mmCIF file of C-alpha atoms in Angstrom:
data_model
loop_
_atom_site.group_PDB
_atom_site.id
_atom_site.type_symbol
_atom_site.label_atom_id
_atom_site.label_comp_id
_atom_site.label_asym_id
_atom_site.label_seq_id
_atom_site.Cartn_x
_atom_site.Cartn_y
_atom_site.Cartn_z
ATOM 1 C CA UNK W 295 0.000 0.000 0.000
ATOM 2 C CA UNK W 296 1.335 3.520 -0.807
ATOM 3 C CA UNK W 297 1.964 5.519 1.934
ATOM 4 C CA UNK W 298 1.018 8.063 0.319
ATOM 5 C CA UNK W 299 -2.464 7.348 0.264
ATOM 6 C CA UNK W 300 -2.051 6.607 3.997
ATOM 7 C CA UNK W 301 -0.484 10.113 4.932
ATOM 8 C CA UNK W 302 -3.202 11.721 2.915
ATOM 9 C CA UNK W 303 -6.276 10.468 5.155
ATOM 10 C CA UNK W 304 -4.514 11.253 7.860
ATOM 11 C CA UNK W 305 -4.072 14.852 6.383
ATOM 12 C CA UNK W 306 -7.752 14.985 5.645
ATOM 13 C CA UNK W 307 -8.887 13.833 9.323
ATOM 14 C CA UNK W 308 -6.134 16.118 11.272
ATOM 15 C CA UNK W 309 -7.041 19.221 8.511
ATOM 16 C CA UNK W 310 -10.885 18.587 9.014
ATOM 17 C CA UNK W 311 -11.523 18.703 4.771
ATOM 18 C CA UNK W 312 -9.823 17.922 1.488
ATOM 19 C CA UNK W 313 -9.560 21.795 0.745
ATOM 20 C CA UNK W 314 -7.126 22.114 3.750
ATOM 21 C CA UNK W 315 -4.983 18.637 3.050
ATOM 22 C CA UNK W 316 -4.631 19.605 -0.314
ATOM 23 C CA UNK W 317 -3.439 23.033 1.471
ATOM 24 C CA UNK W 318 -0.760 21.533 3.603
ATOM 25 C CA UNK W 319 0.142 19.050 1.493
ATOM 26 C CA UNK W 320 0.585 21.414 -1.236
ATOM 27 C CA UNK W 321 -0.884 19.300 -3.856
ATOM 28 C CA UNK W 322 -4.455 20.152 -5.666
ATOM 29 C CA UNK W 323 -7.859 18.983 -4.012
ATOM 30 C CA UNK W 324 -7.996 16.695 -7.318
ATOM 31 C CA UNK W 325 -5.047 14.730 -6.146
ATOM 32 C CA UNK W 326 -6.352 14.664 -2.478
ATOM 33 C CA UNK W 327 -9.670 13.109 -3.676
ATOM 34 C CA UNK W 328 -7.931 10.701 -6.193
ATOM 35 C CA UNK W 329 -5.661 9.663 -3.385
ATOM 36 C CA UNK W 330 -8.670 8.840 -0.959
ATOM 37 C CA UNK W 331 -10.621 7.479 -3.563
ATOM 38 C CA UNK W 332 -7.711 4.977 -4.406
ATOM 39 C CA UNK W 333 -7.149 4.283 -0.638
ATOM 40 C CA UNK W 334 -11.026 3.473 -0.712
ATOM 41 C CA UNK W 335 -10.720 1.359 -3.663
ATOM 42 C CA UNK W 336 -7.706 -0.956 -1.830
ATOM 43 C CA UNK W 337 -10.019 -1.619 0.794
ATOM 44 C CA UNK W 338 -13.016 -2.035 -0.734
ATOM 45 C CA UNK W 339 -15.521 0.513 1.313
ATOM 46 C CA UNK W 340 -15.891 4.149 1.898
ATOM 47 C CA UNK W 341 -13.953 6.091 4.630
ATOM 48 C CA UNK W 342 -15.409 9.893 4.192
ATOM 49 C CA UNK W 343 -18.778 11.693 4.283
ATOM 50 C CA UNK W 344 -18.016 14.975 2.586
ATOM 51 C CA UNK W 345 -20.451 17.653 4.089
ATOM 52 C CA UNK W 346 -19.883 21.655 3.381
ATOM 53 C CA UNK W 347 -18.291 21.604 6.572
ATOM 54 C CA UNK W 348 -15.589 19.061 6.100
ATOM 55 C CA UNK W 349 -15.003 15.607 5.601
ATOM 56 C CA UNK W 350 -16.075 13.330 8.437
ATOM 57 C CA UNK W 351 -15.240 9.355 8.807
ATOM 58 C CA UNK W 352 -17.237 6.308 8.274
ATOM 59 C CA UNK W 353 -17.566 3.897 10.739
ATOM 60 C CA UNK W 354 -14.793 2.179 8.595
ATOM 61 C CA UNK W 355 -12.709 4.694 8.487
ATOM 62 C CA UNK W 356 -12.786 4.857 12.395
ATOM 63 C CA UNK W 357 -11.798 1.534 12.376
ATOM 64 C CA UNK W 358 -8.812 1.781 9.538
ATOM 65 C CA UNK W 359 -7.236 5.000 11.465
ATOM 66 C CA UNK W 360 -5.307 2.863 14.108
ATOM 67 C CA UNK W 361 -4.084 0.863 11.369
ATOM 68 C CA UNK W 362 -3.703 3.888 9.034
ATOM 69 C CA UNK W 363 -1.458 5.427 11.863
ATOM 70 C CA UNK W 364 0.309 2.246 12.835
ATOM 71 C CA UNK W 365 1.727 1.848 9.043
ATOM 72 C CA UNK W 366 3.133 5.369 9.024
ATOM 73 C CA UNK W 367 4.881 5.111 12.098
ATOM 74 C CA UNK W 368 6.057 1.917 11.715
ATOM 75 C CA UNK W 369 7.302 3.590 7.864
ATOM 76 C CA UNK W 370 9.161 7.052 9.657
ATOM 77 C CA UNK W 371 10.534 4.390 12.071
ATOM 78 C CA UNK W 372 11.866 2.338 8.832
ATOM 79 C CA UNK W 373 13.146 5.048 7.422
ATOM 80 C CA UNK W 374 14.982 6.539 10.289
ATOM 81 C CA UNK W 375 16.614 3.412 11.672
ATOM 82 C CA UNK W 376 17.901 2.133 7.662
ATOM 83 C CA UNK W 377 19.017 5.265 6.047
ATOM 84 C CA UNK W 378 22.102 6.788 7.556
ATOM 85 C CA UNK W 379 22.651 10.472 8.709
ATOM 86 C CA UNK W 380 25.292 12.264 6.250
ATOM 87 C CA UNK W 381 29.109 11.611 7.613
ATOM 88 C CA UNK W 382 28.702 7.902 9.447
ATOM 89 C CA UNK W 383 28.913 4.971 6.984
ATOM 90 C CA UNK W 384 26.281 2.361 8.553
ATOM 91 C CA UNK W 385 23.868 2.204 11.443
ATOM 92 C CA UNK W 386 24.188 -0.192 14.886
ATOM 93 C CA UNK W 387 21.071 -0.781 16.476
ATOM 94 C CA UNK W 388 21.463 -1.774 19.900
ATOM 95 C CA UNK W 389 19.217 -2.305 22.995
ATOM 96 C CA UNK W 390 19.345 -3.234 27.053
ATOM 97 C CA UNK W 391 16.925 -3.499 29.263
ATOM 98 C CA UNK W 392 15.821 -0.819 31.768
ATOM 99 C CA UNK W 393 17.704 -1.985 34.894
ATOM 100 C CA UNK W 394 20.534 -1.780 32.836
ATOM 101 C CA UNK W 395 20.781 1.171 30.415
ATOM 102 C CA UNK W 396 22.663 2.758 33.657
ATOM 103 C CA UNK W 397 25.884 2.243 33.458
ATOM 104 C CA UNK W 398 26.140 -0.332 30.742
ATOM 105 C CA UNK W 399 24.115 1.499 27.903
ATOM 106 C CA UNK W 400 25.409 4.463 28.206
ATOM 107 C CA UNK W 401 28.773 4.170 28.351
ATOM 108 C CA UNK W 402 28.917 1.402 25.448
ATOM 109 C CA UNK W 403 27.233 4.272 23.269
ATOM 110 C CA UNK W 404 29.798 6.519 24.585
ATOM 111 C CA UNK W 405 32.442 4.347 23.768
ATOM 112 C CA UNK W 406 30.932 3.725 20.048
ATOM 113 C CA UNK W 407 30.632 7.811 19.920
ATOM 114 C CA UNK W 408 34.318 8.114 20.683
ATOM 115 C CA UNK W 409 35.708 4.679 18.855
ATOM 116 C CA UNK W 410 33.325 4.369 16.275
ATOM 117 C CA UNK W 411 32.672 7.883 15.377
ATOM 118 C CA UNK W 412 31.658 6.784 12.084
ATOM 119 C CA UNK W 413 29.200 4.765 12.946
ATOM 120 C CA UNK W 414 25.208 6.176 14.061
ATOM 121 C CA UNK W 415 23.586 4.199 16.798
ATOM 122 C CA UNK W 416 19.971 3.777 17.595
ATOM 123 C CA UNK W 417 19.693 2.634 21.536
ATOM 124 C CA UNK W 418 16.436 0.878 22.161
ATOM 125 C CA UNK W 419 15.410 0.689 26.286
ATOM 126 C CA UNK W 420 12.812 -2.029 26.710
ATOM 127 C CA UNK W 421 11.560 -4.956 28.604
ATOM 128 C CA UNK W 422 13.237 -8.095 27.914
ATOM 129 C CA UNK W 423 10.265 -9.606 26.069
ATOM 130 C CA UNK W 424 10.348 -6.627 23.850
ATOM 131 C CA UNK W 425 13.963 -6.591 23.269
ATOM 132 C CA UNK W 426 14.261 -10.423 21.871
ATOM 133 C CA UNK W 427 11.108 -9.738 19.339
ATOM 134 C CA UNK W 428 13.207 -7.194 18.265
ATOM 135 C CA UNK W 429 16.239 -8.751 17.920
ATOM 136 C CA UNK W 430 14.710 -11.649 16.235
ATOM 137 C CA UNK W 431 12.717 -9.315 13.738
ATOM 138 C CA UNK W 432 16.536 -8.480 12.699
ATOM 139 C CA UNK W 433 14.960 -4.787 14.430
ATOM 140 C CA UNK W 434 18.163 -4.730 16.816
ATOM 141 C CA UNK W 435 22.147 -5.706 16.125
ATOM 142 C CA UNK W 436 22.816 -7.008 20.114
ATOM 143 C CA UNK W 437 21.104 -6.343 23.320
ATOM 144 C CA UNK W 438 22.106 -6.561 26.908
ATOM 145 C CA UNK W 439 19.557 -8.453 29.071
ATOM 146 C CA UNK W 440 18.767 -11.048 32.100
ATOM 147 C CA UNK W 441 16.925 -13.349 30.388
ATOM 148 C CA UNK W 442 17.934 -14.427 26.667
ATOM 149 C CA UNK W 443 16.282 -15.996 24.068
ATOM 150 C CA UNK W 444 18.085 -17.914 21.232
ATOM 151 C CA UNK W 445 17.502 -17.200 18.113
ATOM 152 C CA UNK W 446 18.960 -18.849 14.495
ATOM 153 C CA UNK W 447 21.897 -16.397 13.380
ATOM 154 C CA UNK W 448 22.689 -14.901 16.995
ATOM 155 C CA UNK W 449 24.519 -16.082 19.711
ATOM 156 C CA UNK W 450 24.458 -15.510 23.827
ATOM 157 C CA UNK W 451 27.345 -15.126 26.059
ATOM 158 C CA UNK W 452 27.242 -14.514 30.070
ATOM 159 C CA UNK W 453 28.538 -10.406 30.093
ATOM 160 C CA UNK W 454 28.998 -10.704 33.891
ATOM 161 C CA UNK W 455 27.873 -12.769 37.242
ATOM 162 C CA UNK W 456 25.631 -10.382 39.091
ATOM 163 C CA UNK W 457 23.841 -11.040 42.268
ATOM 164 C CA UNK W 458 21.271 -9.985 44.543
ATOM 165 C CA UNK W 459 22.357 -9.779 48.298
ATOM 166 C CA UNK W 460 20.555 -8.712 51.307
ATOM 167 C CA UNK W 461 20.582 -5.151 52.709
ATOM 168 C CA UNK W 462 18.688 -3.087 54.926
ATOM 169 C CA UNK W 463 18.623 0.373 56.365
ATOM 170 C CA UNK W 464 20.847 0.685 59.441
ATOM 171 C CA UNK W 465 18.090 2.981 60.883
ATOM 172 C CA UNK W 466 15.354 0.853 60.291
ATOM 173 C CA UNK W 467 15.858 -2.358 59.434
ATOM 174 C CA UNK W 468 11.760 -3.189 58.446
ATOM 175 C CA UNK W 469 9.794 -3.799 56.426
ATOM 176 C CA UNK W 470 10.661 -6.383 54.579
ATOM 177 C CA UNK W 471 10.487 -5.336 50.641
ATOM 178 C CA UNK W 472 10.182 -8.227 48.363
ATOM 179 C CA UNK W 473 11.411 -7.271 44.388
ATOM 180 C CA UNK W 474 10.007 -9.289 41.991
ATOM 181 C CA UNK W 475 13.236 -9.879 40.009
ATOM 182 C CA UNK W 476 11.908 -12.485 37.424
ATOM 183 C CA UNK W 477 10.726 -16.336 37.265
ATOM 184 C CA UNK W 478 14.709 -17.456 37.569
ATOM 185 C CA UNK W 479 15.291 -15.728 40.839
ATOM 186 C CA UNK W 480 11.992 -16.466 41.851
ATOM 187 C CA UNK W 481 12.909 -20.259 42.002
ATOM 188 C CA UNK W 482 15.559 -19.792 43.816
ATOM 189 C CA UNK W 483 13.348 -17.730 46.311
ATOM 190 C CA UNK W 484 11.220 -20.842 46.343
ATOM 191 C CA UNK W 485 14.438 -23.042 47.495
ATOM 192 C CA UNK W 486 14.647 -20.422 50.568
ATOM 193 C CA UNK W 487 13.033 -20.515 53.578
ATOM 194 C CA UNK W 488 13.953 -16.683 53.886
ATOM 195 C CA UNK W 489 11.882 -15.829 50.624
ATOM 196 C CA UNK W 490 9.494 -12.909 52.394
ATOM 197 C CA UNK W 491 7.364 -13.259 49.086
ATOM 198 C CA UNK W 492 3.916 -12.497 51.526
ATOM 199 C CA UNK W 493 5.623 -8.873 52.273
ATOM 200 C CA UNK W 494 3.349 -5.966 52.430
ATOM 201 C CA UNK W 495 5.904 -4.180 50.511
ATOM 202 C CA UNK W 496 6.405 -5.495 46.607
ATOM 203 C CA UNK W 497 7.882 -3.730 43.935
ATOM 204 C CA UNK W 498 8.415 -4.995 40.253
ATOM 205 C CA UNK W 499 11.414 -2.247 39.619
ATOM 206 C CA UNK W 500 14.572 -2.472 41.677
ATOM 207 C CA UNK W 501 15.729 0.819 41.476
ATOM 208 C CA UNK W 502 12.590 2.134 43.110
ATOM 209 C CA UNK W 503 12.315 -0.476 45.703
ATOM 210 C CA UNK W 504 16.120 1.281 46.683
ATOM 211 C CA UNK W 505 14.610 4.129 46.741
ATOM 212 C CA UNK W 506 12.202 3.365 49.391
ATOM 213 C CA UNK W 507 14.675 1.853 51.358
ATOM 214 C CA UNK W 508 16.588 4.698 51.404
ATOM 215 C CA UNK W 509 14.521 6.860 52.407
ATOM 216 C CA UNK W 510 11.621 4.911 54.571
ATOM 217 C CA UNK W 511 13.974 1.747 55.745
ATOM 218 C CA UNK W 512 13.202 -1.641 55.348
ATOM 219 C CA UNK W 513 15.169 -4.332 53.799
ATOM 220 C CA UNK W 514 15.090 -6.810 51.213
ATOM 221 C CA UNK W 515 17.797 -7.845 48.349
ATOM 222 C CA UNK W 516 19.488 -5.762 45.400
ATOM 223 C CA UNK W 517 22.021 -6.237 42.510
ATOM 224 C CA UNK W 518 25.542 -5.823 44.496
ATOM 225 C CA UNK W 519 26.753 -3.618 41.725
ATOM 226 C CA UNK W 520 24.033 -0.856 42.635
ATOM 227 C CA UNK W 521 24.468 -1.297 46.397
ATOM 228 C CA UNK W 522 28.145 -1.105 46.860
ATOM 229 C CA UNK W 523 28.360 2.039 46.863
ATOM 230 C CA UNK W 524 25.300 2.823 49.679
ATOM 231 C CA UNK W 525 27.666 -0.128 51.582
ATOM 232 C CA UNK W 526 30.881 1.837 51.191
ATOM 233 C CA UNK W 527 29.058 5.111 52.688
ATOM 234 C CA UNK W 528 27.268 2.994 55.469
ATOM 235 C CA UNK W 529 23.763 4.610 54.019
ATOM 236 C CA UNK W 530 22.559 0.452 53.553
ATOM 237 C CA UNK W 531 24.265 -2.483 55.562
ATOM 238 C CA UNK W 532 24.758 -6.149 54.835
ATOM 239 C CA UNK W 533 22.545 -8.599 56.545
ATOM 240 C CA UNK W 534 24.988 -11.197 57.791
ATOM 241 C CA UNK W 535 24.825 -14.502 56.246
ATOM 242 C CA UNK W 536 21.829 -14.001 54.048
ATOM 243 C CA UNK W 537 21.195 -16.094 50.882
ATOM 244 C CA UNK W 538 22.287 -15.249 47.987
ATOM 245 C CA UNK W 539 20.968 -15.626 44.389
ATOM 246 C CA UNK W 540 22.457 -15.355 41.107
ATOM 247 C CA UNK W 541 21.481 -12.337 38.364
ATOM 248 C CA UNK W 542 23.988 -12.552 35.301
ATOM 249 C CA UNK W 543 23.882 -10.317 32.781
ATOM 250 C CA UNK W 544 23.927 -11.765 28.734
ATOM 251 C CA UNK W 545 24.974 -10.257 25.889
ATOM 252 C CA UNK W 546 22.908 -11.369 22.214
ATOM 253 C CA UNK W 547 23.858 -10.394 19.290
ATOM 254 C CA UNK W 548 23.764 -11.198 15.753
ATOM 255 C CA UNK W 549 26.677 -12.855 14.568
ATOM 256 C CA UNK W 550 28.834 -10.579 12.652
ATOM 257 C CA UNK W 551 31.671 -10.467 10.031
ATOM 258 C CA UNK W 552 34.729 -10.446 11.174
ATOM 259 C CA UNK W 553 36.429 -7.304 11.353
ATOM 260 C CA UNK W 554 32.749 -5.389 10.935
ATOM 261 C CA UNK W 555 31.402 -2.691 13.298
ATOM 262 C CA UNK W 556 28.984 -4.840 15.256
ATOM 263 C CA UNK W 557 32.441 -7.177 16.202
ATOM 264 C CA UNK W 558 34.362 -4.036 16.841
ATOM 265 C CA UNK W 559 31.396 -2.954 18.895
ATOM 266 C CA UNK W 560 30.816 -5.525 21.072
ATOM 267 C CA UNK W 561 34.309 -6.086 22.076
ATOM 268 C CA UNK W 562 34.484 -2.212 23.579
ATOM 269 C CA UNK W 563 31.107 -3.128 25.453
ATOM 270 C CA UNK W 564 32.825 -6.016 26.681
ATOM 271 C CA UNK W 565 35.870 -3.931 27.693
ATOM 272 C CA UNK W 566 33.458 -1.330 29.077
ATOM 273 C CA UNK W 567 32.044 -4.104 31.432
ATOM 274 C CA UNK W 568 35.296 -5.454 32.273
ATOM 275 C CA UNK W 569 36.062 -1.762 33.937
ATOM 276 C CA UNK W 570 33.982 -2.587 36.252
ATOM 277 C CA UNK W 571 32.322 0.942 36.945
ATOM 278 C CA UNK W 572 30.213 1.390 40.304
ATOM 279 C CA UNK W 573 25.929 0.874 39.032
ATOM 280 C CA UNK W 574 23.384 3.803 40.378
ATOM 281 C CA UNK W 575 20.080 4.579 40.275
#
């Protein structure tokens, strides 16, 4: 379908009448009506009343305008993410997960920005169900996430071995907070009898489950990469021989030429993780 005809009806519906999408779209208000009148023809039915006032929709063209504006987003998308700006040679499209854009997103685009200055990068911040649909739609080049999917023509590797530890609030030690930090952890909740998974306290985001601790008290357990630095200042405290559960961090990507960008890339991410850099909110 042109998209043409699709950025015309939504001309006519945001301008109110074919006299004033034929205005902004500086064409005539022949072409406008031969545009909707193809459009109409595509799909077989009728999408305007024209009154004196205006052009109003059928009830089928109320039903094709979420489509109608689905195609031409999904089109400016295309179009943004293929072609590449002037003075970069190619486009890396790469994604992590929220938890994780901070530090590991942004400083792997900050490396490409100063290694790679010739290359444009989309960054994509998502939930990992979102992220590997992408990735497998050939959408994204790599993304950084907790739980992977494998796909034909990519490959996984562990980034790093995170875990979750126990902390609370030297000042006030309750309530207990439980995180919901996915179905892996959750298992090995299940295998502890210190899982407080009936707290009256839940959050499904870690960073502002820290938050509350921080500022109300309470306790409950965190990625040690994002506490170790309210441990060094004394602001959150260890609780002493507390379980532990494993969080590692994976790295998919599509598997690239060698010598390409996307290898080049993802060895500096791997370098930037191997620095090591203290995680905040």
């Amino acid at each position: 379908m042109d998209i043409v005809l699709i950025r015309t009806f939504l001309e006519v519906i945001q301008s109110g009448s074919f006299i004033r999408a034929s205005e902004q779209l500086h064409v005539t208000q022949t072409a406008v009506t031969g545009r909707i009148q193809t459009l109409e023809e595509s799909l077989g039915c009728r999408l305007f009343i024209r009154k004196r006032s205006g052009a109003i929709l059928t009830p089928e063209g109320e039903r094709f305008l979420p489509y109608a504006t689905s195609l031409n987003t999904t089109w400016a998308q295309a179009r943004q993410r293929i072609t590449v700006p002037e003075g970069h040679v190619e486009r890396l499209r790469i994604g992590s997960e929220t938890t994780l854009w901070n530090p590991l997103l942004t400083q792997w685009t900050a490396w490409l920005k100063t290694e790679l200055p010739e290359v444009a990068v989309d960054s994509m911040i998502a939930e990992a169900p979102d992220l590997n649909d992408a990735l497998e739609q050939g959408q994204l080049d790599a993304v950084i996430l907790h739980r992977p999917n494998y796909h034909a023509g990519c490959q996984v590797e562990q980034l790093l071995e995170e875990k979750l530890m126990r902390v609370q609030n030297p000042e006030q030690s309750k309530p207990d907070v439980y995180i919901d930090w996915g179905p892996d952890v959750e298992k090995q909740y299940m295998a502890s009898a210190t899982s407080p998974r009936q707290c009256a306290y839940t959050f499904n985001f870690g960073p502002a489950a820290l938050q509350f601790l921080l500022s109300v008290g309470g306790n409950g357990w965190f990625r040690s990469r994002v506490v170790q630095p309210y441990l060094d200042s004394g602001k959150l405290v260890r609780i002493p021989d507390a379980d532990e559960y494993t969080y590692p961090v994976f790295l998919v990507y599509r598997t690239p030429e060698a010598g390409s960008s996307l290898e080049r890339a993802l060895t500096g991410l791997r370098d930037v993780t191997a620095a090591d850099t203290p995680w905040h909110l």
